[in-house]
Amino acid sequence: MRLRGIRRSSNIEDRRRTSGQGGALGGLGIGGVLLVLAIGYFTGIDVTPLLNGAPTSSSSSTPRELSAQEQQAGAFTASVLATTEDVWADIFPAQVGRDYRPPVLVLFSGQTASPCGGASGATGPFYCPADRKAYLDTEFFATLEQRLGARGDFAAAYVVAHEVAHHVQNELGILGQVHQARQSSSQARANALTVRLELQADCLSGVWASKVDGLLDPGDIEEALNAARMIGDDHLQRQAGRVPQPHTFTHGTSEQRARWFATGYDSGQIAACDTFSTDRL
């Protein structure tokens, strides 16, 4: 993704100099780690106790210097976030009929706090509607590439765009409606609703990608599609040595995630991302 000359968003809250450091991954093998990451990935569920075998520790207040890699990751994230602000600021008046209010993105290292619960590198990035902020440990980019097999800078950009897509859903009132519906549903039904929510966010990420086409390098869209496939519920469960259990899915299959991203990319329209009205996910 060509970000040289692209502004950096000012809607960044960088806590990495004071965030607490995460613990080890306990006695879990790679399969167990992948499964637990699948639980936390893109959800906001704090799975740190599952990984560490202990409650999340408090953050350190001792300032530290950021490494060159962390500085680069922060600059990359701020520029990607800026592209989402520009894209959705154009789309909302045209397709929704009102202005877009962008989210704040919190960068942290190891652990931090949010109104939606503890945030850690183990949870993966997530969006908290309570404070309208997205949370990201930039070390997750390495996890994405090394553990989940989703390589390339546009795979990382897709992660940021996906969390912003959850904010778009919040702006449209969809997150609140799904939350209410989940409260009165069985676990299987609640999971099914969450799948539709996540697939819609994938589609909205594709809408964003269609509007930054001039910034894309050859192969970027395939990087995003590969990332979508690598984080499909069926793929992650197989990687963990388990037979996929569709009733436990909360994000959709690899095929579904890639297809809905492609749907948003090909259409460029929010209306094409109505995963709640279709019989075919």
mmCIF file of C-alpha atoms in Angstrom:
data_model
loop_
_atom_site.group_PDB
_atom_site.id
_atom_site.type_symbol
_atom_site.label_atom_id
_atom_site.label_comp_id
_atom_site.label_asym_id
_atom_site.label_seq_id
_atom_site.Cartn_x
_atom_site.Cartn_y
_atom_site.Cartn_z
ATOM 1 C CA MET A 1 0.000 0.000 0.000
ATOM 2 C CA ARG A 2 1.449 3.335 -1.054
ATOM 3 C CA LEU A 3 1.181 5.619 1.977
ATOM 4 C CA ARG A 4 4.048 8.021 1.275
ATOM 5 C CA GLY A 5 2.646 11.527 1.402
ATOM 6 C CA ILE A 6 -0.558 10.390 3.096
ATOM 7 C CA ARG A 7 -1.355 12.386 6.224
ATOM 8 C CA ARG A 8 -1.407 10.756 9.637
ATOM 9 C CA SER A 9 -4.636 10.834 11.589
ATOM 10 C CA SER A 10 -4.736 12.923 14.756
ATOM 11 C CA ASN A 11 -7.354 10.569 16.202
ATOM 12 C CA ILE A 12 -4.649 8.374 17.717
ATOM 13 C CA GLU A 13 -4.259 7.806 21.451
ATOM 14 C CA ASP A 14 -0.840 6.235 21.911
ATOM 15 C CA ARG A 15 -0.495 4.433 25.242
ATOM 16 C CA ARG A 16 2.456 2.274 24.262
ATOM 17 C CA ARG A 17 4.987 4.163 26.342
ATOM 18 C CA THR A 18 3.130 3.297 29.549
ATOM 19 C CA SER A 19 1.170 0.124 28.676
ATOM 20 C CA GLY A 20 1.855 -2.997 30.723
ATOM 21 C CA GLN A 21 3.721 -5.858 29.125
ATOM 22 C CA GLY A 22 1.890 -9.066 28.329
ATOM 23 C CA GLY A 23 2.870 -12.391 29.806
ATOM 24 C CA ALA A 24 3.910 -15.631 28.137
ATOM 25 C CA LEU A 25 1.511 -17.980 26.423
ATOM 26 C CA GLY A 26 1.549 -20.519 29.226
ATOM 27 C CA GLY A 27 1.601 -24.191 28.303
ATOM 28 C CA LEU A 28 -0.563 -23.915 25.186
ATOM 29 C CA GLY A 29 0.742 -25.358 21.963
ATOM 30 C CA ILE A 30 0.455 -23.479 18.693
ATOM 31 C CA GLY A 31 -2.936 -25.069 18.045
ATOM 32 C CA GLY A 32 -4.243 -23.886 21.396
ATOM 33 C CA VAL A 33 -2.838 -20.419 20.882
ATOM 34 C CA LEU A 34 -4.540 -20.166 17.483
ATOM 35 C CA LEU A 35 -7.863 -21.273 18.906
ATOM 36 C CA VAL A 36 -7.694 -18.826 21.797
ATOM 37 C CA LEU A 37 -6.641 -16.031 19.470
ATOM 38 C CA ALA A 38 -9.633 -16.927 17.333
ATOM 39 C CA ILE A 39 -11.883 -16.340 20.337
ATOM 40 C CA GLY A 40 -10.472 -12.910 21.008
ATOM 41 C CA TYR A 41 -9.731 -11.852 17.440
ATOM 42 C CA PHE A 42 -11.879 -8.902 16.399
ATOM 43 C CA THR A 43 -14.265 -9.404 19.365
ATOM 44 C CA GLY A 44 -13.067 -7.513 22.421
ATOM 45 C CA ILE A 45 -13.242 -10.582 24.648
ATOM 46 C CA ASP A 46 -10.289 -10.579 27.029
ATOM 47 C CA VAL A 47 -8.731 -14.029 26.639
ATOM 48 C CA THR A 48 -5.563 -13.182 28.573
ATOM 49 C CA PRO A 49 -6.502 -15.514 31.467
ATOM 50 C CA LEU A 50 -6.807 -18.385 28.982
ATOM 51 C CA LEU A 51 -3.313 -17.711 27.701
ATOM 52 C CA ASN A 52 -1.555 -16.825 30.920
ATOM 53 C CA GLY A 53 -3.479 -18.910 33.413
ATOM 54 C CA ALA A 54 -3.861 -15.834 35.605
ATOM 55 C CA PRO A 55 -5.804 -12.578 35.715
ATOM 56 C CA THR A 56 -4.599 -9.645 33.678
ATOM 57 C CA SER A 57 -2.007 -7.672 35.584
ATOM 58 C CA SER A 58 -2.127 -3.924 35.949
ATOM 59 C CA SER A 59 -0.357 -1.657 33.509
ATOM 60 C CA SER A 60 3.041 -0.232 34.250
ATOM 61 C CA SER A 61 3.329 3.506 34.778
ATOM 62 C CA THR A 62 7.031 3.580 33.905
ATOM 63 C CA PRO A 63 7.523 5.403 30.605
ATOM 64 C CA ARG A 64 9.656 3.690 27.993
ATOM 65 C CA GLU A 65 11.026 4.526 24.592
ATOM 66 C CA LEU A 66 9.371 3.063 21.526
ATOM 67 C CA SER A 67 11.479 0.897 19.264
ATOM 68 C CA ALA A 68 11.982 1.843 15.630
ATOM 69 C CA GLN A 69 9.619 -0.979 14.653
ATOM 70 C CA GLU A 70 6.938 0.327 17.015
ATOM 71 C CA GLN A 71 7.328 3.851 15.665
ATOM 72 C CA GLN A 72 6.970 2.550 12.113
ATOM 73 C CA ALA A 73 3.880 0.518 13.048
ATOM 74 C CA GLY A 74 2.340 3.572 14.708
ATOM 75 C CA ALA A 75 2.980 5.774 11.679
ATOM 76 C CA PHE A 76 1.552 3.113 9.360
ATOM 77 C CA THR A 77 -1.569 2.748 11.480
ATOM 78 C CA ALA A 78 -2.106 6.509 11.683
ATOM 79 C CA SER A 79 -1.898 6.834 7.901
ATOM 80 C CA VAL A 80 -4.263 3.920 7.286
ATOM 81 C CA LEU A 81 -6.675 5.418 9.802
ATOM 82 C CA ALA A 82 -6.491 8.729 7.929
ATOM 83 C CA THR A 83 -7.555 6.972 4.712
ATOM 84 C CA THR A 84 -10.587 5.506 6.496
ATOM 85 C CA GLU A 85 -11.525 8.977 7.748
ATOM 86 C CA ASP A 86 -11.356 10.430 4.242
ATOM 87 C CA VAL A 87 -13.240 7.537 2.650
ATOM 88 C CA TRP A 88 -16.095 7.373 5.140
ATOM 89 C CA ALA A 89 -16.348 11.180 5.271
ATOM 90 C CA ASP A 90 -17.119 11.019 1.543
ATOM 91 C CA ILE A 91 -19.370 7.961 1.684
ATOM 92 C CA PHE A 92 -21.641 8.966 4.567
ATOM 93 C CA PRO A 93 -23.128 12.132 2.997
ATOM 94 C CA ALA A 94 -23.550 10.366 -0.342
ATOM 95 C CA GLN A 95 -24.907 7.017 0.864
ATOM 96 C CA VAL A 96 -26.225 7.669 4.387
ATOM 97 C CA GLY A 97 -27.265 11.307 4.158
ATOM 98 C CA ARG A 98 -25.316 12.648 7.103
ATOM 99 C CA ASP A 99 -21.790 13.403 8.257
ATOM 100 C CA TYR A 100 -19.359 10.804 9.507
ATOM 101 C CA ARG A 101 -17.882 11.008 13.002
ATOM 102 C CA PRO A 102 -14.541 9.150 13.054
ATOM 103 C CA PRO A 103 -13.386 6.975 15.948
ATOM 104 C CA VAL A 104 -10.275 7.288 18.078
ATOM 105 C CA LEU A 105 -7.769 4.460 17.733
ATOM 106 C CA VAL A 106 -5.891 3.499 20.896
ATOM 107 C CA LEU A 107 -2.435 2.019 20.415
ATOM 108 C CA PHE A 108 -1.136 0.012 23.355
ATOM 109 C CA SER A 109 1.567 -2.493 24.180
ATOM 110 C CA GLY A 110 0.840 -5.589 26.241
ATOM 111 C CA GLN A 111 -2.197 -4.509 28.231
ATOM 112 C CA THR A 112 -4.479 -1.549 28.761
ATOM 113 C CA ALA A 113 -7.984 -0.799 30.019
ATOM 114 C CA SER A 114 -11.202 -0.066 28.141
ATOM 115 C CA PRO A 115 -14.865 0.405 29.144
ATOM 116 C CA CYS A 116 -15.555 -2.896 27.349
ATOM 117 C CA GLY A 117 -13.112 -4.807 29.531
ATOM 118 C CA GLY A 118 -9.417 -5.489 29.704
ATOM 119 C CA ALA A 119 -7.493 -5.094 26.474
ATOM 120 C CA SER A 120 -4.384 -7.111 25.819
ATOM 121 C CA GLY A 121 -2.296 -8.335 22.928
ATOM 122 C CA ALA A 122 -4.106 -11.644 23.392
ATOM 123 C CA THR A 123 -7.510 -10.204 22.563
ATOM 124 C CA GLY A 124 -6.509 -8.994 19.159
ATOM 125 C CA PRO A 125 -7.742 -5.612 17.951
ATOM 126 C CA PHE A 126 -11.313 -4.697 18.843
ATOM 127 C CA TYR A 127 -13.810 -1.862 18.845
ATOM 128 C CA CYS A 128 -15.528 -0.634 22.016
ATOM 129 C CA PRO A 129 -18.838 1.147 21.309
ATOM 130 C CA ALA A 130 -18.957 2.470 24.892
ATOM 131 C CA ASP A 131 -16.170 4.983 24.207
ATOM 132 C CA ARG A 132 -16.251 4.862 20.387
ATOM 133 C CA LYS A 133 -12.613 3.773 20.309
ATOM 134 C CA ALA A 134 -10.777 0.982 18.537
ATOM 135 C CA TYR A 135 -7.947 -0.763 20.401
ATOM 136 C CA LEU A 136 -4.823 -2.208 18.805
ATOM 137 C CA ASP A 137 -1.585 -3.647 20.111
ATOM 138 C CA THR A 138 0.673 -3.053 17.110
ATOM 139 C CA GLU A 139 2.494 -6.305 17.947
ATOM 140 C CA PHE A 140 -0.604 -7.967 16.545
ATOM 141 C CA PHE A 141 0.684 -7.220 13.057
ATOM 142 C CA ALA A 142 3.504 -9.695 13.761
ATOM 143 C CA THR A 143 0.990 -12.223 15.124
ATOM 144 C CA LEU A 144 -1.076 -11.782 11.982
ATOM 145 C CA GLU A 145 1.900 -12.575 9.776
ATOM 146 C CA GLN A 146 3.823 -15.134 11.805
ATOM 147 C CA ARG A 147 1.088 -17.108 13.561
ATOM 148 C CA LEU A 148 -1.968 -16.595 11.383
ATOM 149 C CA GLY A 149 -0.231 -16.634 7.995
ATOM 150 C CA ALA A 150 -1.676 -13.326 6.776
ATOM 151 C CA ARG A 151 1.301 -11.532 5.250
ATOM 152 C CA GLY A 152 1.707 -8.115 3.669
ATOM 153 C CA ASP A 153 1.089 -4.507 4.617
ATOM 154 C CA PHE A 154 -2.421 -4.527 3.185
ATOM 155 C CA ALA A 155 -3.337 -7.456 5.421
ATOM 156 C CA ALA A 156 -2.387 -5.188 8.335
ATOM 157 C CA ALA A 157 -4.332 -2.295 6.795
ATOM 158 C CA TYR A 158 -7.359 -4.604 6.520
ATOM 159 C CA VAL A 159 -7.184 -5.144 10.308
ATOM 160 C CA VAL A 160 -7.444 -1.397 10.905
ATOM 161 C CA ALA A 161 -10.200 -1.028 8.308
ATOM 162 C CA HIS A 162 -12.170 -3.885 9.892
ATOM 163 C CA GLU A 163 -12.192 -2.219 13.312
ATOM 164 C CA VAL A 164 -13.220 1.077 11.731
ATOM 165 C CA ALA A 165 -15.985 -0.861 9.971
ATOM 166 C CA HIS A 166 -17.321 -1.845 13.400
ATOM 167 C CA HIS A 167 -17.399 1.868 14.211
ATOM 168 C CA VAL A 168 -19.329 2.455 10.990
ATOM 169 C CA GLN A 169 -21.805 -0.184 12.175
ATOM 170 C CA ASN A 170 -22.065 1.674 15.475
ATOM 171 C CA GLU A 171 -22.700 4.952 13.649
ATOM 172 C CA LEU A 172 -25.455 3.259 11.653
ATOM 173 C CA GLY A 173 -27.086 1.864 14.796
ATOM 174 C CA ILE A 174 -26.399 -1.737 13.816
ATOM 175 C CA LEU A 175 -24.185 -2.652 16.773
ATOM 176 C CA GLY A 176 -26.867 -1.651 19.274
ATOM 177 C CA GLN A 177 -29.565 -3.588 17.441
ATOM 178 C CA VAL A 178 -27.445 -6.734 17.303
ATOM 179 C CA HIS A 179 -26.521 -6.413 20.972
ATOM 180 C CA GLN A 180 -30.194 -6.224 21.954
ATOM 181 C CA ALA A 181 -31.069 -9.202 19.772
ATOM 182 C CA ARG A 182 -28.237 -11.247 21.248
ATOM 183 C CA GLN A 183 -29.439 -10.574 24.785
ATOM 184 C CA SER A 184 -32.681 -12.467 24.164
ATOM 185 C CA SER A 185 -31.230 -15.235 21.988
ATOM 186 C CA SER A 186 -29.863 -18.704 22.561
ATOM 187 C CA GLN A 187 -26.088 -19.095 22.355
ATOM 188 C CA ALA A 188 -26.325 -20.606 18.882
ATOM 189 C CA ARG A 189 -28.550 -17.764 17.663
ATOM 190 C CA ALA A 190 -26.294 -15.159 19.295
ATOM 191 C CA ASN A 191 -23.296 -16.681 17.529
ATOM 192 C CA ALA A 192 -25.166 -16.595 14.213
ATOM 193 C CA LEU A 193 -25.939 -12.895 14.677
ATOM 194 C CA THR A 194 -22.291 -12.196 15.471
ATOM 195 C CA VAL A 195 -21.252 -13.988 12.288
ATOM 196 C CA ARG A 196 -23.497 -11.685 10.260
ATOM 197 C CA LEU A 197 -22.054 -8.668 12.095
ATOM 198 C CA GLU A 198 -18.472 -9.714 11.365
ATOM 199 C CA LEU A 199 -19.168 -10.536 7.726
ATOM 200 C CA GLN A 200 -20.774 -7.128 7.307
ATOM 201 C CA ALA A 201 -17.633 -5.535 8.758
ATOM 202 C CA ASP A 202 -15.582 -7.498 6.235
ATOM 203 C CA CYS A 203 -17.835 -6.175 3.464
ATOM 204 C CA LEU A 204 -17.524 -2.600 4.727
ATOM 205 C CA SER A 205 -13.753 -3.071 4.782
ATOM 206 C CA GLY A 206 -14.038 -3.988 1.112
ATOM 207 C CA VAL A 207 -16.021 -0.796 0.459
ATOM 208 C CA TRP A 208 -13.146 1.175 2.004
ATOM 209 C CA ALA A 209 -10.609 -0.738 -0.099
ATOM 210 C CA SER A 210 -12.512 0.147 -3.272
ATOM 211 C CA LYS A 211 -12.128 3.849 -2.480
ATOM 212 C CA VAL A 212 -8.348 3.714 -1.901
ATOM 213 C CA ASP A 213 -7.658 1.844 -5.130
ATOM 214 C CA GLY A 214 -5.192 4.491 -6.235
ATOM 215 C CA LEU A 215 -3.012 3.707 -3.212
ATOM 216 C CA LEU A 216 -2.887 -0.035 -3.798
ATOM 217 C CA ASP A 217 0.076 -2.025 -5.043
ATOM 218 C CA PRO A 218 -0.364 -5.133 -7.208
ATOM 219 C CA GLY A 219 -1.323 -8.008 -4.934
ATOM 220 C CA ASP A 220 -2.758 -5.871 -2.145
ATOM 221 C CA ILE A 221 -6.329 -7.089 -2.571
ATOM 222 C CA GLU A 222 -5.133 -10.686 -2.554
ATOM 223 C CA GLU A 223 -3.315 -9.934 0.722
ATOM 224 C CA ALA A 224 -6.598 -8.789 2.248
ATOM 225 C CA LEU A 225 -8.488 -11.781 0.850
ATOM 226 C CA ASN A 226 -5.828 -14.117 2.222
ATOM 227 C CA ALA A 227 -6.084 -12.455 5.638
ATOM 228 C CA ALA A 228 -9.853 -12.960 5.550
ATOM 229 C CA ARG A 229 -9.347 -16.641 4.723
ATOM 230 C CA MET A 230 -6.730 -17.145 7.432
ATOM 231 C CA ILE A 231 -9.092 -15.876 10.131
ATOM 232 C CA GLY A 232 -12.131 -17.881 9.072
ATOM 233 C CA ASP A 233 -13.620 -19.890 11.925
ATOM 234 C CA ASP A 234 -13.341 -23.175 10.043
ATOM 235 C CA HIS A 235 -9.676 -22.606 9.184
ATOM 236 C CA LEU A 236 -8.730 -21.587 12.716
ATOM 237 C CA GLN A 237 -10.511 -24.563 14.242
ATOM 238 C CA ARG A 238 -8.749 -26.925 11.835
ATOM 239 C CA GLN A 239 -5.418 -25.265 12.676
ATOM 240 C CA ALA A 240 -6.178 -25.962 16.319
ATOM 241 C CA GLY A 241 -6.630 -29.654 15.502
ATOM 242 C CA ARG A 242 -10.406 -29.632 15.764
ATOM 243 C CA VAL A 243 -13.233 -30.535 13.441
ATOM 244 C CA PRO A 244 -15.050 -27.280 12.533
ATOM 245 C CA GLN A 245 -18.256 -26.801 14.514
ATOM 246 C CA PRO A 246 -20.486 -24.337 12.610
ATOM 247 C CA HIS A 247 -22.767 -23.660 15.587
ATOM 248 C CA THR A 248 -19.749 -22.240 17.448
ATOM 249 C CA PHE A 249 -18.676 -19.917 14.629
ATOM 250 C CA THR A 250 -18.656 -16.207 15.498
ATOM 251 C CA HIS A 251 -16.943 -14.728 12.430
ATOM 252 C CA GLY A 252 -17.789 -16.878 9.438
ATOM 253 C CA THR A 253 -15.906 -19.338 7.286
ATOM 254 C CA SER A 254 -12.827 -18.478 5.286
ATOM 255 C CA GLU A 255 -14.880 -18.540 2.090
ATOM 256 C CA GLN A 256 -17.561 -16.287 3.544
ATOM 257 C CA ARG A 257 -15.130 -13.733 4.907
ATOM 258 C CA ALA A 258 -13.221 -13.447 1.649
ATOM 259 C CA ARG A 259 -16.418 -13.340 -0.424
ATOM 260 C CA TRP A 260 -18.017 -10.564 1.628
ATOM 261 C CA PHE A 261 -14.836 -8.479 1.494
ATOM 262 C CA ALA A 262 -14.887 -8.937 -2.282
ATOM 263 C CA THR A 263 -18.572 -7.964 -2.376
ATOM 264 C CA GLY A 264 -17.823 -4.650 -0.695
ATOM 265 C CA TYR A 265 -14.795 -4.060 -2.899
ATOM 266 C CA ASP A 266 -16.663 -4.789 -6.130
ATOM 267 C CA SER A 267 -19.719 -2.684 -5.220
ATOM 268 C CA GLY A 268 -18.320 0.219 -3.206
ATOM 269 C CA GLN A 269 -21.769 0.481 -1.625
ATOM 270 C CA ILE A 270 -22.877 0.160 2.007
ATOM 271 C CA ALA A 271 -26.201 -1.230 0.754
ATOM 272 C CA ALA A 272 -24.404 -4.235 -0.742
ATOM 273 C CA CYS A 273 -23.261 -5.214 2.760
ATOM 274 C CA ASP A 274 -26.663 -6.173 4.187
ATOM 275 C CA THR A 275 -25.669 -9.520 5.668
ATOM 276 C CA PHE A 276 -28.761 -9.521 7.898
ATOM 277 C CA SER A 277 -31.335 -9.805 5.111
ATOM 278 C CA THR A 278 -29.734 -12.486 2.968
ATOM 279 C CA ASP A 279 -30.331 -16.231 3.205
ATOM 280 C CA ARG A 280 -26.893 -16.964 1.732
ATOM 281 C CA LEU A 281 -23.940 -16.001 3.816
#
